[in-house]
Amino acid sequence: MLLKWLINLPKRVMWYSSPACASFDLFKNYEDRGEQFKQAVKAL
């Protein structure tokens, strides 16, 4: 559903995504978290 919404956005629209909760102990550090986020976005 989110992917369909993103695909249909006008080209000039900018959107931001951020986690809705803390991610303690899920990542090695903030750099690891950022890299995994970038990979997830690219996979869309």
mmCIF file of C-alpha atoms in Angstrom:
data_model
loop_
_atom_site.group_PDB
_atom_site.id
_atom_site.type_symbol
_atom_site.label_atom_id
_atom_site.label_comp_id
_atom_site.label_asym_id
_atom_site.label_seq_id
_atom_site.Cartn_x
_atom_site.Cartn_y
_atom_site.Cartn_z
ATOM 1 C CA MET A 1 0.000 0.000 0.000
ATOM 2 C CA LEU A 2 2.786 2.449 0.882
ATOM 3 C CA LEU A 3 4.690 1.594 -2.287
ATOM 4 C CA LYS A 4 1.604 2.253 -4.432
ATOM 5 C CA TRP A 5 1.145 5.608 -2.689
ATOM 6 C CA LEU A 6 4.801 6.545 -3.243
ATOM 7 C CA ILE A 7 4.716 5.592 -6.917
ATOM 8 C CA ASN A 8 1.673 7.820 -7.483
ATOM 9 C CA LEU A 9 3.161 10.925 -5.845
ATOM 10 C CA PRO A 10 3.730 13.900 -8.132
ATOM 11 C CA LYS A 11 7.422 14.185 -9.065
ATOM 12 C CA ARG A 12 7.923 17.457 -7.179
ATOM 13 C CA VAL A 13 6.628 16.118 -3.863
ATOM 14 C CA MET A 14 9.223 15.449 -1.210
ATOM 15 C CA TRP A 15 8.545 12.974 1.573
ATOM 16 C CA TYR A 16 10.446 12.034 4.685
ATOM 17 C CA SER A 17 10.504 8.749 6.480
ATOM 18 C CA SER A 18 11.673 8.049 9.991
ATOM 19 C CA PRO A 19 11.214 5.264 12.497
ATOM 20 C CA ALA A 20 8.191 5.568 14.727
ATOM 21 C CA CYS A 21 9.908 4.026 17.724
ATOM 22 C CA ALA A 22 13.310 3.492 19.309
ATOM 23 C CA SER A 23 15.589 0.858 17.813
ATOM 24 C CA PHE A 24 17.734 -0.013 20.796
ATOM 25 C CA ASP A 25 19.862 -3.141 20.271
ATOM 26 C CA LEU A 26 18.654 -3.659 16.700
ATOM 27 C CA PHE A 27 21.708 -2.112 15.018
ATOM 28 C CA LYS A 28 25.448 -1.941 15.684
ATOM 29 C CA ASN A 29 25.380 1.879 15.724
ATOM 30 C CA TYR A 30 23.782 4.856 13.997
ATOM 31 C CA GLU A 31 25.840 4.286 10.846
ATOM 32 C CA ASP A 32 24.606 0.699 10.560
ATOM 33 C CA ARG A 33 21.041 1.915 11.076
ATOM 34 C CA GLY A 34 21.472 4.513 8.327
ATOM 35 C CA GLU A 35 22.952 1.989 5.895
ATOM 36 C CA GLN A 36 20.120 -0.469 6.472
ATOM 37 C CA PHE A 37 17.576 2.323 6.012
ATOM 38 C CA LYS A 38 19.183 3.352 2.705
ATOM 39 C CA GLN A 39 19.148 -0.258 1.495
ATOM 40 C CA ALA A 40 15.478 -0.613 2.412
ATOM 41 C CA VAL A 41 14.581 2.578 0.518
ATOM 42 C CA LYS A 42 16.542 1.466 -2.556
ATOM 43 C CA ALA A 43 14.691 -1.858 -2.470
ATOM 44 C CA LEU A 44 11.372 -0.034 -2.958
#
